[in-house]
Amino acid sequence: MNTLSFRVTKRWSSTIILFSFVFLHGSIAGAVQPQPRVSPPDMTISEILNSKETCEECHARVSRRIFTEHKESAHGREGVGCVDCHGADHQNMPAATARKACEQCHPRETAEYLASDHSKTWENMQASARYMKQPAVVRAQGCEACHGIGAGSDDGRCDFCHNKHSFSKEQARRPEACYTCHMGPDHPQMEAYIKSKHHQTKATCTGCHFPNTHNANQNLDRLSSSPMEALCNECHEPSFNKQWLDGAEMLEKQGEMLLQQGRAIIKKLGQQGLLHPAPADREANPVEGKTLVLGGHQLYEDTSRAEKLYFEMHKYLQIHLAQGAYHQDFKMAAYKGLIPMRNYLVELEAEALLLEELAAKKESLTPITSYTTPRDTTDIAQSTYESSFHGVLPAGGMKPDCTTCHGADTAAPRAAEEMAGICGTCHTKKQTEAFSRDFAAIKNHAATLSQAARLLVEDMTGKGILKKNSDGALELNFTLESNVNQFVARTIAERFRFYLHDLDVSLKNMIIGVAHSNPDYAHWYGNAPAKSDLIEIRDAAHKLEQIRAQYGKRSPQTAR
């Protein structure tokens, strides 16, 4: 159990201020600071309509990057012009989607794409309870940033893989084209691929999953479809493929058995009325209503601790087990999948036993431990950039590096106006303004989550359940006659401290994830674990209050 001390003073008052500066600071010493390029002012619709210039002539002047990318692309070399994809009506210009732009010249590729799940991601996202539950900024920066590949009714965006306006086949074939959206705790395909032997060969994502098609679904049925089998046989012996796939399927089924046991435990707790808060007493699930939801539309926020443990088994660990096994990263399958799943089930069993004993007011509680998974300790600034929409761009050209946005002087944060000018080098004024609003909104969202935790700390110290010791760390402020019960209470207090600290980590990931345009860090490494941290914090507070009421007596030392 990690017993990191949580200092109530200073941390909460400085956390959000510190995060605000992270986005504006550089990190590479000694680099030459580039001079920001100044974009011409945006033209009004009236100026555009009255201009006698062609699209190409105008954009060569006002958006040189877009013009150059298009001119040097296969489209440009073949004489495809702006009007061919965007139309000529500047007042009602539609987005250049698969249906509205690409299909006219690429009917086969468009039909294949529209038959794939990529084209359905937007509708699937909108129907998700987790999406409905989030604030607008998390939806925009965490969900829609990736699911936008399927935006539109029976439509989608080819430029998510074929970077606009170059629309390069070579770029779309690079594994990095898949990185930003196929990573993270809930879909770690890229992490599994990078650690596998395939990454050291010519094998790529598109080579295995998109051979001569834009419909990835043909080759995503756990590698058991005939096209995938034929592809594997090109490099591997059929006997090896069978052994590998049989082993991966066996591991996946072991995980499913653990999930089945976990569901049984939680359903029993629900029937006993031991889930806190009970489904009937909390805000309704946006899709399922006020009922117990496991898997599918299950939320990662405002549920009981038991449900939170199952969610992480189902949504994170089982996915790591399967993705690791089928991508031949067996360390992921074992150490980030099957082994922690078994540990989680043990923790879930212990949680159920404690809830039953507290409900029965058992005289002596069974000793517990708190199983927690270690957080990633890599450089958050570097990791969020490398897997971001910026970081996965091919080297050279218009790819920004750290100095492009932050400069070399790490001691002097850039002003917001200067950042807007730098972003405006590659993005429209509308895009930069929307991003600035979202960045301010995500900091406000983080402050709200921090405030919720701070109020719990104040409540626990105000009631005399916890106190600060001489080092400023929180500790128990009551004693129990039973040493065993005292041990249980101390363990829960340690859990309270651990998740207060973990909340800081989650909020930092969320803010820097948005700052670096990295949707998975903003959502699945940031917002989701932050709200799960609050489940743990609230649960620990509730249990400590319950234990003191049933077993405790106030310590004569009530110093705070």
XYZ file of C-alpha atoms in Angstrom, residues 144-451:
308
model
C -15.242 14.019 -29.983
C -11.582 14.614 -30.824
C -11.281 10.940 -31.825
C -14.870 9.896 -32.501
C -15.113 12.763 -34.978
C -13.716 10.370 -37.580
C -17.318 9.199 -37.976
C -19.008 12.600 -37.724
C -22.155 12.978 -39.790
C -25.098 10.718 -40.515
C -23.852 7.787 -42.618
C -20.700 9.771 -43.250
C -17.247 10.392 -41.818
C -13.893 12.099 -42.151
C -11.195 10.538 -44.310
C -8.788 13.276 -43.198
C -8.407 11.705 -39.753
C -6.018 9.171 -41.295
C -5.056 10.990 -44.506
C -3.801 14.241 -42.991
C -5.348 17.272 -44.595
C -4.487 18.856 -46.950
C -1.735 16.512 -48.075
C -3.968 13.403 -47.993
C -0.885 11.246 -48.190
C -1.266 7.478 -48.498
C 2.166 7.060 -46.941
C 1.153 9.029 -43.848
C -2.040 7.012 -43.441
C -0.047 3.772 -43.587
C 2.260 4.800 -40.734
C 1.384 3.275 -37.328
C 1.582 6.796 -35.901
C -1.571 7.674 -37.851
C -3.465 5.330 -35.511
C -1.590 6.244 -32.322
C -3.523 9.172 -30.872
C -6.926 7.453 -30.907
C -5.865 3.836 -30.382
C -4.009 4.182 -27.088
C -4.798 4.574 -23.423
C -6.158 2.375 -20.638
C -9.386 1.468 -22.424
C -7.944 0.631 -25.870
C -4.151 0.098 -25.679
C -3.642 -1.217 -29.201
C -0.651 1.025 -29.863
C 1.039 0.221 -26.551
C 0.640 -3.492 -27.296
C 1.956 -3.108 -30.850
C 4.994 -1.062 -29.793
C 6.060 -3.686 -27.235
C 5.493 -6.613 -29.595
C 7.954 -8.178 -32.033
C 5.774 -6.941 -34.888
C 6.941 -3.404 -34.155
C 10.495 -4.483 -34.983
C 9.449 -5.782 -38.396
C 7.697 -4.316 -41.422
C 4.311 -5.232 -39.948
C 2.079 -2.184 -39.463
C -1.483 -1.521 -38.328
C -2.774 -1.022 -41.860
C -0.745 -3.926 -43.210
C -2.577 -6.370 -40.936
C -5.970 -4.701 -40.485
C -6.423 -2.816 -43.780
C -4.958 -5.030 -46.504
C -6.428 -3.761 -49.774
C -9.485 -2.350 -48.005
C -10.686 0.611 -45.950
C -12.994 -1.627 -43.906
C -10.957 -2.643 -40.873
C -13.835 -4.728 -39.508
C -12.987 -7.512 -41.928
C -9.812 -8.170 -39.970
C -10.758 -7.272 -36.414
C -12.753 -10.320 -35.346
C -10.053 -11.406 -32.890
C -7.857 -12.281 -35.891
C -10.003 -15.324 -36.670
C -11.380 -14.177 -40.024
C -10.074 -15.787 -43.179
C -8.386 -12.609 -44.541
C -6.367 -12.247 -41.343
C -5.481 -15.925 -41.256
C -4.117 -15.691 -44.791
C -2.092 -12.615 -43.872
C -0.567 -14.273 -40.811
C 0.398 -17.286 -42.910
C 2.477 -15.035 -45.157
C 5.004 -14.577 -42.333
C 4.243 -17.374 -39.853
C 3.734 -21.106 -40.021
C 0.070 -22.151 -39.686
C 0.957 -24.288 -36.652
C 2.476 -21.243 -34.922
C -0.565 -19.122 -35.719
C -2.904 -21.730 -34.268
C -0.846 -22.043 -31.094
C -0.735 -18.266 -30.674
C -4.438 -17.682 -31.310
C -5.491 -20.609 -29.119
C -3.329 -19.233 -26.303
C -4.712 -15.712 -26.710
C -8.278 -17.012 -26.695
C -7.557 -19.052 -23.558
C -6.211 -15.960 -21.761
C -9.200 -13.887 -22.818
C -11.608 -16.520 -21.498
C -9.769 -16.591 -18.160
C -10.377 -12.871 -17.884
C -14.052 -13.329 -18.742
C -14.372 -15.889 -15.939
C -12.933 -13.379 -13.456
C -15.391 -10.757 -14.678
C -18.250 -13.203 -14.209
C -17.202 -13.753 -10.587
C -16.943 -10.007 -10.058
C -20.446 -9.404 -11.425
C -21.860 -12.068 -9.113
C -20.311 -10.364 -6.066
C -21.714 -6.947 -6.938
C -25.176 -8.235 -7.801
C -25.309 -9.937 -4.408
C -24.253 -6.707 -2.680
C -26.986 -4.893 -4.579
C -29.591 -7.414 -3.459
C -28.380 -7.007 0.144
C -28.668 -3.222 -0.101
C -24.958 -2.773 0.683
C -23.873 -0.642 -2.274
C -23.191 2.960 -1.254
C -24.533 5.066 -2.743
C -27.319 2.731 -3.831
C -28.425 3.016 -7.487
C -31.814 4.329 -6.344
C -30.153 7.086 -4.286
C -27.877 8.575 -6.933
C -28.343 10.482 -10.154
C -29.813 8.245 -12.825
C -27.618 6.625 -15.441
C -28.370 8.623 -18.640
C -29.277 5.446 -20.536
C -30.232 2.767 -18.002
C -31.815 4.917 -15.292
C -31.659 4.250 -11.544
C -30.562 0.648 -11.711
C -27.375 -1.355 -11.249
C -25.349 -1.191 -14.479
C -22.292 -3.416 -15.066
C -20.369 -3.200 -18.341
C -21.807 -1.483 -21.413
C -23.183 1.833 -20.155
C -21.576 1.565 -16.711
C -20.255 4.901 -15.423
C -16.849 5.587 -13.863
C -18.242 8.223 -11.502
C -20.677 8.604 -8.605
C -21.005 4.855 -7.979
C -20.010 2.536 -5.149
C -16.404 1.440 -4.679
C -17.329 -2.150 -5.546
C -18.735 -1.038 -8.908
C -15.663 1.117 -9.498
C -13.391 -1.904 -8.988
C -15.441 -3.934 -11.460
C -15.433 -1.104 -14.009
C -11.639 -1.051 -14.008
C -11.522 -4.835 -14.357
C -13.939 -4.756 -17.292
C -12.916 -1.566 -19.091
C -9.157 -1.488 -18.490
C -7.649 -4.785 -17.348
C -9.603 -7.200 -19.545
C -8.863 -4.969 -22.540
C -5.132 -5.018 -21.725
C -5.282 -8.786 -21.385
C -6.924 -9.259 -24.785
C -4.978 -6.598 -26.693
C -1.687 -7.807 -25.254
C -2.437 -11.430 -26.089
C -3.617 -10.847 -29.652
C -0.862 -8.326 -30.451
C 1.775 -10.702 -29.006
C 2.697 -8.453 -26.085
C 2.379 -11.134 -23.452
C 3.876 -8.968 -20.710
C 0.929 -6.626 -21.153
C -1.471 -9.565 -21.155
C 0.005 -10.879 -17.908
C 1.211 -7.889 -15.883
C -1.354 -5.311 -16.993
C -4.175 -7.761 -17.562
C -4.593 -11.182 -15.983
C -2.493 -10.746 -12.816
C -4.008 -7.405 -11.752
C -7.471 -8.772 -12.611
C -6.944 -11.561 -10.096
C -5.745 -9.026 -7.533
C -8.765 -6.845 -8.220
C -11.082 -9.804 -7.666
C -9.414 -10.479 -4.308
C -9.897 -6.802 -3.434
C -13.526 -6.965 -4.529
C -14.098 -10.035 -2.343
C -12.508 -8.222 0.615
C -14.685 -5.173 -0.066
C -17.824 -7.322 -0.046
C -16.802 -9.002 3.214
C -16.124 -5.658 4.905
C -19.491 -4.270 3.803
C -21.262 -7.350 5.153
C -19.393 -7.188 8.470
C -20.108 -3.483 8.907
C -23.789 -4.060 8.149
C -23.912 -6.908 10.675
C -21.926 -4.829 13.203
C -19.504 -7.689 13.641
C -17.447 -7.206 16.786
C -14.075 -7.808 15.116
C -13.575 -6.835 11.472
C -11.488 -8.958 9.119
C -8.123 -7.273 8.346
C -7.937 -5.700 4.883
C -5.331 -4.430 2.474
C -5.775 -1.844 -0.257
C -4.629 -3.003 -3.661
C -3.673 -0.041 -5.846
C -2.070 -0.076 -9.283
C 0.979 2.180 -9.756
C 0.543 5.195 -12.016
C 2.735 5.866 -15.023
C 5.825 7.797 -13.904
C 7.016 8.891 -17.351
C 7.483 12.568 -18.181
C 3.888 13.691 -18.629
C 4.809 16.646 -20.845
C 6.818 14.442 -23.200
C 4.399 11.494 -23.277
C 1.342 13.667 -23.918
C 3.124 15.380 -26.809
C 4.526 12.221 -28.430
C 1.111 10.567 -28.732
C -0.821 13.768 -29.508
C -2.177 14.894 -32.862
C 0.911 17.123 -33.102
C 3.431 14.519 -31.993
C 2.419 11.807 -34.465
C 2.878 14.028 -37.522
C 5.780 13.041 -39.802
C 9.077 14.736 -39.007
C 9.832 17.906 -40.891
C 7.350 20.036 -42.743
C 4.905 21.790 -40.442
C 5.260 19.411 -37.476
C 5.608 21.508 -34.305
C 8.133 20.550 -31.645
C 8.400 21.785 -28.069
C 10.237 24.972 -29.013
C 7.676 25.835 -31.685
C 5.030 26.474 -29.051
C 6.999 27.048 -25.863
C 10.289 28.596 -26.955
C 13.565 28.037 -25.140
C 13.010 30.258 -22.099
C 11.316 27.984 -19.580
C 11.354 30.697 -16.919
C 9.020 33.031 -18.784
C 5.544 31.745 -19.675
C 4.102 32.945 -22.949
C 1.177 35.324 -22.828
C -2.179 34.041 -24.037
C -2.104 36.482 -26.960
C 1.284 35.155 -28.060
C 0.079 31.547 -27.858
C -2.946 32.464 -29.979
C -0.601 33.864 -32.614
C 1.561 30.740 -32.586
C -1.456 28.432 -32.863
C -2.797 30.671 -35.625
C 0.205 29.749 -37.751
C -1.434 26.401 -38.501
C -5.015 26.759 -37.256
C -7.874 29.100 -38.079
C -8.933 31.894 -35.770
C -12.151 30.005 -35.016
C -10.176 26.905 -34.019
C -7.736 28.785 -31.797
C -10.537 30.675 -30.054
C -12.431 27.426 -29.417
C -9.279 25.814 -28.043
C -8.620 28.762 -25.729
C -12.163 28.481 -24.371
C -11.757 24.737 -23.859
C -8.425 25.166 -22.096
C -9.974 27.652 -19.681
C -12.963 25.328 -19.225
C -10.834 22.264 -18.431
C -8.995 24.204 -15.722
C -12.348 25.211 -14.246
C -13.490 21.588 -14.408
C -10.321 20.500 -12.599
C -10.921 23.163 -9.958
C -14.444 21.819 -9.410
C -13.172 18.269 -8.866
C -10.432 19.571 -6.558
C -12.998 21.517 -4.588
